[in-house]
Short mmCIF file of C-alpha atoms (C1' of nucleotides) in Angstrom, two decimals:
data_model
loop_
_atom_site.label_atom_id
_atom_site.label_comp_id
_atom_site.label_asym_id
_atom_site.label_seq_id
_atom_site.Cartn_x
_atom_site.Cartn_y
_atom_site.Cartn_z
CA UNK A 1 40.80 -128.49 125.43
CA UNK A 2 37.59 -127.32 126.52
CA UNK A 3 34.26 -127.58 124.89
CA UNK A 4 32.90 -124.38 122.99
CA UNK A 5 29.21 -123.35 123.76
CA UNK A 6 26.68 -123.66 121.23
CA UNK A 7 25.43 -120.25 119.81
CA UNK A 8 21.64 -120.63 119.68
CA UNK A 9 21.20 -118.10 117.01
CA UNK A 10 23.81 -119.16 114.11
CA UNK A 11 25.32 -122.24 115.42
CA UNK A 12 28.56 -120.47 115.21
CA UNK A 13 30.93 -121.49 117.87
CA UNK A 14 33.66 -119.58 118.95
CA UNK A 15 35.99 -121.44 116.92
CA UNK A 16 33.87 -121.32 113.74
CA UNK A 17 34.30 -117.23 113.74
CA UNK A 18 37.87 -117.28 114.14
CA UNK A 19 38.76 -119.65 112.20
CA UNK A 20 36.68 -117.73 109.19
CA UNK A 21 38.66 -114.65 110.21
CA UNK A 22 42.05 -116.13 110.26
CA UNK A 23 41.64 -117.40 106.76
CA UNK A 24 40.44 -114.22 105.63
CA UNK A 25 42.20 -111.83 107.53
CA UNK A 26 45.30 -113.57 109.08
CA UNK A 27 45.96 -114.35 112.45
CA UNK A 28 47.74 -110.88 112.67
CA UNK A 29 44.68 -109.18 111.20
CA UNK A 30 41.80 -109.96 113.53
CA UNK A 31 41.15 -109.31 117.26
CA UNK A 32 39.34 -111.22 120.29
CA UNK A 33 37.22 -107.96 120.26
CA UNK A 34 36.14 -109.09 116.63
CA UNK A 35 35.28 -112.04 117.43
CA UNK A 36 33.58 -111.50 120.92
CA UNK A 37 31.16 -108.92 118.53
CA UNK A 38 30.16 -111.60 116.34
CA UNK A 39 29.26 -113.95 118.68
CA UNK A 40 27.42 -111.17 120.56
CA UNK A 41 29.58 -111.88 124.42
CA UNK A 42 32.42 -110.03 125.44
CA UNK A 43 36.15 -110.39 125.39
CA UNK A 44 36.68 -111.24 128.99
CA UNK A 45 33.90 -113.99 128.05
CA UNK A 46 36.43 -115.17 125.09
CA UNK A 47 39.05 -115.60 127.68
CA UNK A 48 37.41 -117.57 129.66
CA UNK A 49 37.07 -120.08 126.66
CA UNK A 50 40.63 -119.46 125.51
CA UNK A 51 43.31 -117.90 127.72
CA UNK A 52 45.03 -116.36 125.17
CA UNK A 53 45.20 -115.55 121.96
CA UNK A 54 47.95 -118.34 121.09
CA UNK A 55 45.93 -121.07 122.84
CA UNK A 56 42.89 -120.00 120.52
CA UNK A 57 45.22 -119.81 117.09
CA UNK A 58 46.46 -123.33 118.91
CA UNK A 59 42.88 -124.52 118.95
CA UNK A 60 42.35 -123.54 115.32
CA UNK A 61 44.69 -125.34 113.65
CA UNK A 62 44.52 -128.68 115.54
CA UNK A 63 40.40 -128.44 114.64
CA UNK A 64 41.40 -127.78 111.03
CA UNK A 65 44.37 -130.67 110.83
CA UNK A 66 41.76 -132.81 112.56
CA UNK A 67 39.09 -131.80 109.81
CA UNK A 68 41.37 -132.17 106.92
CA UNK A 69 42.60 -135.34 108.16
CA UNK A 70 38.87 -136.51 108.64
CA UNK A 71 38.89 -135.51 104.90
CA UNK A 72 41.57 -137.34 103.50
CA UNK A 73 40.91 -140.29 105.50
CA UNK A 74 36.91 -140.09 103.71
CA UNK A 75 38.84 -139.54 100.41
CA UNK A 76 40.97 -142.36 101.14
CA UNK A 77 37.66 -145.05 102.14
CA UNK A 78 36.65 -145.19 98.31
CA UNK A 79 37.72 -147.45 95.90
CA UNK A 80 38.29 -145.12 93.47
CA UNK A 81 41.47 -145.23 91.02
CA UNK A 82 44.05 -142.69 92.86
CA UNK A 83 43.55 -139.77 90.16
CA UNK A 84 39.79 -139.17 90.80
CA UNK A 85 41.11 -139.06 94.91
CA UNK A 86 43.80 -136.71 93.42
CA UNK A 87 40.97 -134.56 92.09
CA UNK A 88 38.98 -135.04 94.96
CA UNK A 89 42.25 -133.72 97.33
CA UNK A 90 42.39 -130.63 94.59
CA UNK A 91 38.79 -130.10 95.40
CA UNK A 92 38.72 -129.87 99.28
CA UNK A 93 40.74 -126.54 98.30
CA UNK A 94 37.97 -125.51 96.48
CA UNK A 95 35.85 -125.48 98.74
CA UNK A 96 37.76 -123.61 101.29
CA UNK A 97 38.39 -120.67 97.85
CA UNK A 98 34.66 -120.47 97.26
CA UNK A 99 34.60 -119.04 100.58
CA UNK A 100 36.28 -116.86 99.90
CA UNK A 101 39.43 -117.91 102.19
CA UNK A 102 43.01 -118.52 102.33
CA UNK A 103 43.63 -122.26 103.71
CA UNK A 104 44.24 -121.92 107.13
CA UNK A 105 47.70 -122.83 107.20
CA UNK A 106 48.49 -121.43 104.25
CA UNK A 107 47.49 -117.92 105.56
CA UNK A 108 49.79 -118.96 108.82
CA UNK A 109 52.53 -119.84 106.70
CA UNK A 110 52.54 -116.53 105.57
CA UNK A 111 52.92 -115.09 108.95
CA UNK A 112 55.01 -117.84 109.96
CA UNK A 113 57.67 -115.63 111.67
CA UNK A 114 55.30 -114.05 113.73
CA UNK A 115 53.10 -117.18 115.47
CA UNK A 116 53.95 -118.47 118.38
CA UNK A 117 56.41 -121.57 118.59
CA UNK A 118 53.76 -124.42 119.09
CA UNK A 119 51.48 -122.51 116.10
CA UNK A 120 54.54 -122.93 114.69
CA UNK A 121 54.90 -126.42 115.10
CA UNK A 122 51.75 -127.45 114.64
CA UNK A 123 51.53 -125.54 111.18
CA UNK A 124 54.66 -127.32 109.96
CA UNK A 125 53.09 -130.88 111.28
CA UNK A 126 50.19 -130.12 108.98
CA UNK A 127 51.92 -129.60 105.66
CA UNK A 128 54.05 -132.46 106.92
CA UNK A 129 50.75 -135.03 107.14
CA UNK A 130 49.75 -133.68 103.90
CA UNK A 131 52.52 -134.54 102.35
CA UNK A 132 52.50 -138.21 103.60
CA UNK A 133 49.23 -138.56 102.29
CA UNK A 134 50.19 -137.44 98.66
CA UNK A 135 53.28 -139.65 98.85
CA UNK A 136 51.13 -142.34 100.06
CA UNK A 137 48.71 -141.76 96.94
CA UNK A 138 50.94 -140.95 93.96
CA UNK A 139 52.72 -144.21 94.77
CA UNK A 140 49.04 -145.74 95.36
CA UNK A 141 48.60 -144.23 91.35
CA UNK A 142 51.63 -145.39 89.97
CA UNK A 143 51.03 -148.81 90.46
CA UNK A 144 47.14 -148.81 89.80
CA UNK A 145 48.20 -146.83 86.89
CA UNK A 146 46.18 -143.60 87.03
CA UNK A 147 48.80 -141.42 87.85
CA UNK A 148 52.42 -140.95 86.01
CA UNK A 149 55.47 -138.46 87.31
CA UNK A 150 58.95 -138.09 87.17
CA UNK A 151 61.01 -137.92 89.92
CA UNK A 152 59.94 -139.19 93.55
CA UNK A 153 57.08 -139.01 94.78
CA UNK A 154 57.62 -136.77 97.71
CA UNK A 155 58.89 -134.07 94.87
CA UNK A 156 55.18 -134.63 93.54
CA UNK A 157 53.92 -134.40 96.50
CA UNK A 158 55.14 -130.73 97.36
CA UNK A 159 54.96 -130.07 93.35
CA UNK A 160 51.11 -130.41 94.67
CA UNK A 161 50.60 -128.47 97.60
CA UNK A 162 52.79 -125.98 96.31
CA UNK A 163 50.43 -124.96 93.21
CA UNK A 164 47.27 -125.53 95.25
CA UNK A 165 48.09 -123.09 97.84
CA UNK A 166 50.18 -120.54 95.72
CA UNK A 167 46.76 -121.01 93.86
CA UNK A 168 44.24 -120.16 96.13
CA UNK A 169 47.04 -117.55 97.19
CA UNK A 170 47.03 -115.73 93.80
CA UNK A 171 43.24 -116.33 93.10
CA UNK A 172 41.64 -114.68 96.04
CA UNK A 173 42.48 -111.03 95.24
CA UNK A 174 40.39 -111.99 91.97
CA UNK A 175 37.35 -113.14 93.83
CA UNK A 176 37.34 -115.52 90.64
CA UNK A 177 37.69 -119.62 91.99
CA UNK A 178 37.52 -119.99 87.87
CA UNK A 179 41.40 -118.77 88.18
CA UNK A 180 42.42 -121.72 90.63
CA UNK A 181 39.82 -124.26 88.93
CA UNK A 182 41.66 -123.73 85.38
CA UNK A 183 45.24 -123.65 87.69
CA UNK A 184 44.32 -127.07 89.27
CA UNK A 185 43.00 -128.37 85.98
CA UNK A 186 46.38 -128.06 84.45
CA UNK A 187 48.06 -129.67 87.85
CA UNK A 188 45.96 -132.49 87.83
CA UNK A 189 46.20 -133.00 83.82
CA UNK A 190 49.90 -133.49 84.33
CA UNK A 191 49.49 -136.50 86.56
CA UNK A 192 47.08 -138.13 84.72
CA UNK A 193 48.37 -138.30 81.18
CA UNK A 194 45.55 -139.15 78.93
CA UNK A 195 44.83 -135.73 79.74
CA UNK A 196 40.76 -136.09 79.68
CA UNK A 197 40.11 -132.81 81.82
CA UNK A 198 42.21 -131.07 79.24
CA UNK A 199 42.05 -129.83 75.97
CA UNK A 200 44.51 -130.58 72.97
CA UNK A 201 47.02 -132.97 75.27
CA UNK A 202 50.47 -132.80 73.75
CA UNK A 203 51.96 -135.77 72.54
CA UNK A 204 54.88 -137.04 74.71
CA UNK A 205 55.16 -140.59 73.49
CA UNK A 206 53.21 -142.22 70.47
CA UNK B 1 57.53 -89.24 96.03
CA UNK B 2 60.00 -88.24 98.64
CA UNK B 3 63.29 -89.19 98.02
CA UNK B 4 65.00 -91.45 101.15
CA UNK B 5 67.65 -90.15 103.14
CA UNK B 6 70.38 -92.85 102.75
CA UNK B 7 71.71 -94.26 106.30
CA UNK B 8 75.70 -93.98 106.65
CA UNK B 9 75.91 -97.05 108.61
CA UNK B 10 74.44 -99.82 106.59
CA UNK B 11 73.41 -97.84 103.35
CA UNK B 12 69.76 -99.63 104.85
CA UNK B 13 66.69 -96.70 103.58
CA UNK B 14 63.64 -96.49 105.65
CA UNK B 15 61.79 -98.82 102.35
CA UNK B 16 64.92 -101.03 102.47
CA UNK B 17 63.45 -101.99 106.00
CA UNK B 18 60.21 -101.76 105.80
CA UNK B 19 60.61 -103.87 102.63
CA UNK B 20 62.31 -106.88 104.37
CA UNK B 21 59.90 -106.56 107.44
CA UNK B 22 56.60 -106.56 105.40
CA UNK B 23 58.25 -110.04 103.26
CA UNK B 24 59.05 -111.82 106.81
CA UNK B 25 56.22 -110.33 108.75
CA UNK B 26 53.67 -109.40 106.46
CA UNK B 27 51.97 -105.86 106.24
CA UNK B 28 50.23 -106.61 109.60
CA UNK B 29 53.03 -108.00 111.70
CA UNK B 30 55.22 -104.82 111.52
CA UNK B 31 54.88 -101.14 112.92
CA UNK B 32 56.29 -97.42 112.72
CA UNK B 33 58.29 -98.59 115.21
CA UNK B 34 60.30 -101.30 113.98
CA UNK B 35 61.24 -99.25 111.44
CA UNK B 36 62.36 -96.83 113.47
CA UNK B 37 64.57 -98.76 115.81
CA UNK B 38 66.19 -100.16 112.71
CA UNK B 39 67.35 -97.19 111.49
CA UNK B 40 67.94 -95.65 114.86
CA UNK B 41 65.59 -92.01 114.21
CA UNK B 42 62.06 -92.03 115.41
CA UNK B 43 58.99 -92.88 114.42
CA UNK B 44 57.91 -89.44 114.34
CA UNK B 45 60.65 -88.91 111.68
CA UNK B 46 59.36 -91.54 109.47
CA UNK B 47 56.37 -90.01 109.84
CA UNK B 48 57.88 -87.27 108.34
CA UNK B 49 58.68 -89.02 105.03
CA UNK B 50 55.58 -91.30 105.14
CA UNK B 51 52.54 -89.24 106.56
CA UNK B 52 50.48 -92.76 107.20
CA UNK B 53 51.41 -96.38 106.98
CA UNK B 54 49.08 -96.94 103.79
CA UNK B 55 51.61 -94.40 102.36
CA UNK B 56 54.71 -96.65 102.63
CA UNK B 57 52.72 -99.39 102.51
CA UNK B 58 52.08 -97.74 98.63
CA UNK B 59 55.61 -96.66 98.14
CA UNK B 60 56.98 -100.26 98.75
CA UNK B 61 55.07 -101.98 96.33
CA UNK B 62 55.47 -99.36 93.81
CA UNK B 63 59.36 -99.68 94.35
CA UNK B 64 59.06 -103.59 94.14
CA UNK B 65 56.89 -103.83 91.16
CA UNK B 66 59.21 -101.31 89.06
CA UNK B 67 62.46 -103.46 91.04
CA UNK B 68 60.45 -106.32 89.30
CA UNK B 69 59.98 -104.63 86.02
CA UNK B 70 63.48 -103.75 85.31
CA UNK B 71 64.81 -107.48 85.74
CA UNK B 72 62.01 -109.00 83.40
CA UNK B 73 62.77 -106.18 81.13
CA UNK B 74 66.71 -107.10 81.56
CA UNK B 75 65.83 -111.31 81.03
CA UNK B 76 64.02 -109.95 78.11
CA UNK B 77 66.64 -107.95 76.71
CA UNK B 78 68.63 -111.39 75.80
CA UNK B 79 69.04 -114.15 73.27
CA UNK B 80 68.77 -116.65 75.03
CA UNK B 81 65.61 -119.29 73.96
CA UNK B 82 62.22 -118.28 76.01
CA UNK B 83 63.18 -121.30 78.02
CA UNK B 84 66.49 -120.30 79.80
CA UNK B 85 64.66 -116.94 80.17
CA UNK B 86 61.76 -119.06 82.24
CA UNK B 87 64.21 -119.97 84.29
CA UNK B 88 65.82 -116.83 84.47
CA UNK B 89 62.44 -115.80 85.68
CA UNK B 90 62.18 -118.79 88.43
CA UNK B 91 65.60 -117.30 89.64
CA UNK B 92 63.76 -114.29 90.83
CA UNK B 93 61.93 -116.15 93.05
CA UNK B 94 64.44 -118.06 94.39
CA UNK B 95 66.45 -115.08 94.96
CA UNK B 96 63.83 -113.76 97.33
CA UNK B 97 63.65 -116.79 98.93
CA UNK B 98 67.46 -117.49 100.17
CA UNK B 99 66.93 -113.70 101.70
CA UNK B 100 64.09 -116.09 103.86
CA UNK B 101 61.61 -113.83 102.62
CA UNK B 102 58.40 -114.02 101.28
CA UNK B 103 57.52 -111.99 97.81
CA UNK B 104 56.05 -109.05 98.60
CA UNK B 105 53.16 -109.04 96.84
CA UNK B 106 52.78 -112.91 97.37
CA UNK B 107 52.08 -111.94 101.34
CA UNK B 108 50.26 -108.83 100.61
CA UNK B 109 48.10 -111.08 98.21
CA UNK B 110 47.65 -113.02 102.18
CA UNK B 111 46.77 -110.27 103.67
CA UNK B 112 44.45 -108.51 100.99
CA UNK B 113 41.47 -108.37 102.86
CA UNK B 114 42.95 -105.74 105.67
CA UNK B 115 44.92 -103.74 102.87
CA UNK B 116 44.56 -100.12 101.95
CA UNK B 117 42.40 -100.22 98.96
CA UNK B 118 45.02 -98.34 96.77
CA UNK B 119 47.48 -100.90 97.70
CA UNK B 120 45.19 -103.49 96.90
CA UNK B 121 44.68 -101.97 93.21
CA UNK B 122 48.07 -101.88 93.23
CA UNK B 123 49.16 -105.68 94.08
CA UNK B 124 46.68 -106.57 91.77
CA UNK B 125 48.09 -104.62 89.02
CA UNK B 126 51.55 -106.43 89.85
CA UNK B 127 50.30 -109.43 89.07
CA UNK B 128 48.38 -108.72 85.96
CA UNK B 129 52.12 -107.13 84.99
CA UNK B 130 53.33 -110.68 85.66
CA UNK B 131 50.74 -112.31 83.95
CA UNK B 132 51.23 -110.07 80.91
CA UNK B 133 54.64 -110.70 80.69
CA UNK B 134 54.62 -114.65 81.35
CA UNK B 135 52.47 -115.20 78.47
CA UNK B 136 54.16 -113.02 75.92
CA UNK B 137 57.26 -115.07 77.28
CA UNK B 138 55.35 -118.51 76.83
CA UNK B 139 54.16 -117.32 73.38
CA UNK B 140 57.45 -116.56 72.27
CA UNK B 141 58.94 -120.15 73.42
CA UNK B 142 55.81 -122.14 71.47
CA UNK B 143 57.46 -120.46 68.18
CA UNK B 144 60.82 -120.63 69.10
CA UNK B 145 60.22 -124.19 69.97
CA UNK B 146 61.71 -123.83 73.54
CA UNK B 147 58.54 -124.01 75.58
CA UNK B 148 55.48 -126.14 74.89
CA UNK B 149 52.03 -126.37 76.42
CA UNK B 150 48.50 -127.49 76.49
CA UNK B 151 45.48 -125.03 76.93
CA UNK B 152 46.13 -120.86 75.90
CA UNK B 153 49.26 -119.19 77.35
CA UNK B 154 47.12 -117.00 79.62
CA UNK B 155 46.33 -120.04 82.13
CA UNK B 156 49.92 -121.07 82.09
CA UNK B 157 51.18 -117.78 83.38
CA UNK B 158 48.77 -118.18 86.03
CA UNK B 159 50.06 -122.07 86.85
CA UNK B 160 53.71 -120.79 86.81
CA UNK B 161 52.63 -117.66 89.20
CA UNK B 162 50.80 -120.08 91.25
CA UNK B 163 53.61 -122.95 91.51
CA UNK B 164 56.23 -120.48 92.37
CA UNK B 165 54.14 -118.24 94.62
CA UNK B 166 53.21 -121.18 96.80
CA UNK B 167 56.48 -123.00 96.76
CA UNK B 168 58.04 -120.00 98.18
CA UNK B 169 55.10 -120.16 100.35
CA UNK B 170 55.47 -123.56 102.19
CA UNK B 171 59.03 -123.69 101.44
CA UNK B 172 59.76 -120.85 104.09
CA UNK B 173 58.33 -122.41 107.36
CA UNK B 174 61.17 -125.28 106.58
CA UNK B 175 63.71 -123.23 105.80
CA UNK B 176 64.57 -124.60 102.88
CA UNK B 177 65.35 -123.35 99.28
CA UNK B 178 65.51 -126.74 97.81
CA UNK B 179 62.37 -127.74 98.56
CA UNK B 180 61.73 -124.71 96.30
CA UNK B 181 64.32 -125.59 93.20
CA UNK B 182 62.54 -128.91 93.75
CA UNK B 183 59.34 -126.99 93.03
CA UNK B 184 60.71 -125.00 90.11
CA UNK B 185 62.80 -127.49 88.14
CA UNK B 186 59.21 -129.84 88.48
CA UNK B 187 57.71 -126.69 86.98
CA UNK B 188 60.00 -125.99 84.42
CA UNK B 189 59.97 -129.60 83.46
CA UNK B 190 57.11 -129.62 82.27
CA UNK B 191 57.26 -126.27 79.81
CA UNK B 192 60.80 -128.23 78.05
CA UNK B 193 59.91 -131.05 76.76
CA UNK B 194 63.59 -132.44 76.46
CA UNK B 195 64.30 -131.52 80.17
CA UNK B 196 67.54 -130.40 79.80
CA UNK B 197 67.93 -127.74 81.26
CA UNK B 198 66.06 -129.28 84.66
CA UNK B 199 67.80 -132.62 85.76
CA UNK B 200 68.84 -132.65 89.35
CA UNK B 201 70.67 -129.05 89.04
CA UNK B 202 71.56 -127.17 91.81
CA UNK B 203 71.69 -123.77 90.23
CA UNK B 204 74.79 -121.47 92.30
CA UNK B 205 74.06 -123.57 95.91
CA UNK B 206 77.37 -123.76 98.01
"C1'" DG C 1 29.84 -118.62 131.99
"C1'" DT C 2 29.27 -114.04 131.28
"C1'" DC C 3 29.46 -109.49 132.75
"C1'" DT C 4 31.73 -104.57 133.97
"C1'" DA C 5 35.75 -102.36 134.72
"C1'" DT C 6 40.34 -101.64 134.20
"C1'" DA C 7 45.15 -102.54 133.77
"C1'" DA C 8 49.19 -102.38 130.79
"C1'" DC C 9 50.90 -101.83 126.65
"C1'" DG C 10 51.68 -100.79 121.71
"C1'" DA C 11 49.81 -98.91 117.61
"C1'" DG C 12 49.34 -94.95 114.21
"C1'" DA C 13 49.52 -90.26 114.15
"C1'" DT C 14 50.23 -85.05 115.32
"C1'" DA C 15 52.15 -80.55 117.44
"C1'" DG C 16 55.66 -77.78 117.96
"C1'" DA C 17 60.58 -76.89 119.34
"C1'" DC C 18 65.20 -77.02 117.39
"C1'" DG D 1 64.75 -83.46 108.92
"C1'" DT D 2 64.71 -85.03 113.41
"C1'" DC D 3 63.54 -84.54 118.02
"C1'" DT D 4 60.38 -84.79 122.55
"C1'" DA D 5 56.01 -85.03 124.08
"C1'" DT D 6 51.50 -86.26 123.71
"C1'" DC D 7 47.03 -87.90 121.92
"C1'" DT D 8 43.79 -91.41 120.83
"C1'" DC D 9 42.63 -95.69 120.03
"C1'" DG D 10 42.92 -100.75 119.84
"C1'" DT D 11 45.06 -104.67 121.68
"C1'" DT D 12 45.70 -108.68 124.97
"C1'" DA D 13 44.74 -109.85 129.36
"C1'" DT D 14 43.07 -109.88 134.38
"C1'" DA D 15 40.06 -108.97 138.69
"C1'" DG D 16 36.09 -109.54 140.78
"C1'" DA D 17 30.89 -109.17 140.89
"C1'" DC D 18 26.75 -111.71 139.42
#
DNA sequence: GTCTATAACGAGATAGAC
DNA sequence: GTCTATCTCGTTATAGAC
């Protein structure tokens, strides 16, 4: 993979501006022409970088596993009990809603049918590491005792990115992150039963 | 409005096909021309009943919302406690789902930023519908005694759109609707305090 | 590494015949 | 209502000069 130029005036790299237009527009809904104008070169010039448009989507999502895994791993460093990493997790979507995107493989999951077969892949690898981490961390909470659920933990696991993203999904039209704050709130409250982050807990067990 | 001219062969209208395109391909990962092939006319003949793409883009989420509409109305029109009828309302989703579709408005909600502005009004307006109707629901299970919650009912309609939005979401790249029950029996869970109705059930799955 | 120029194609849309 | 034919534009991608 080769190495992106540095754009003097922003700092943007070429991989910065798609990636922000994939999350807010979808891979379907922005062009190398779009890109090539915000970085101020041409399209032939974005070509040269990335040979085609599936090798740049390609690009983007191993950056953004790589990220997100850089992110979990950080998460993971602390000695924290495993609800406050829980919250931390819940909070790395945040930050990708207060600006105003979709997650990035999220938004390709939506357009799933349409990517390529290794965007494909690679998309499906990324929920699959995600999951592995939650696994790894509800059963981390169990036995510290921060964290209760029924079932397995894998069924948490998805329970979680399944409200996160449907979240962020549901929010963005809204322009309102207050939407998937109180949404994640509410996740969040039900793995962590004395129910601190939320008001008027109900009583399950005396 | 125009009305559709039906198709002899497969009884498939021009918004039947557009429909299922849009939910597997999203808004941007379709054209006039898919359509047309489907149906075997030409795209100047859709043209004829759809002047622009914005147009049908319009005309299929009208059709979906009211399609939408007329089966809460029908769950509503029932006996049955408010928690069967959450269910009932899970079902939906699900039903979408094992068609390996997306819900519409759950990919147009993807794809917001490049939409039409009236369909944007108009996807938001389906969910506010949804909203509306989930918390009336919810209300009406806290006094019937079938559905309990923390926090107002208005922030868990938006945790059950977001749960089952998403879960359809990341469920699709896998192929796989149980990953989704998985997802909505969690869900459900945690709205029926005696669980009955959720234990490892396999609701109508050959 | 970036440019100009252009190829090759598909998109949304329209005109006018039947 | 559907067709053929065409327009215009945007898209991905390549060739070759600098």
């Amino acid at each position: 993979m080769k190495r992106q130029p540095e754009q003097a005036e922003t700092g943007s790299t070429t991989l910065d501006v798609a990636e922000r237009l994939v999350q807010s527009r979808g891979f379907n809904g922005f062009s190398y022409a779009d890109v090539a104008s915000e970085l101020g070169i041409t399209k032939a010039a974005l070509h040269y970088h990335f040979r085609s448009k599936a090798e740049l989507g390609q690009a983007l999502i191993a950056r953004y596993a790589s990220r997100f895994g850089d992110a979990l791993e950080s998460i993971d460093t602390g000695d924290e009990p495993a609800s406050t990493k829980l919250q931390a997790y819940a909070d790395l979507y945040l930050g990708v809603l207060r600006d105003e995107r979709m997650c990035l493989c999220g938004m390709l999951a939506a357009e799933y049918s349409t990517l390529p077969d290794r965007m494909q892949q690679t998309v499906v690898r990324f929920f699959d590491d995600n999951y592995a981490w939650l696994q790894r961390l509800l059963e981390t909470g169990r036995v510290d005792g921060s964290l209760q659920f029924t079932g397995t933990a894998e069924a948490a696991a998805q329970m979680i990115v399944s409200t996160l993203e449907g979240a962020m999904l549901v929010a963005r039209p809204y322009r309102d992150t207050a939407r998937f704050q109180s949404v994640a709130s509410l996740l969040i409250a039900e793995f962590t039963r004395d129910g601190r982050s939320v008001p008027r807990r109900r009583a399950r067990e005396p």
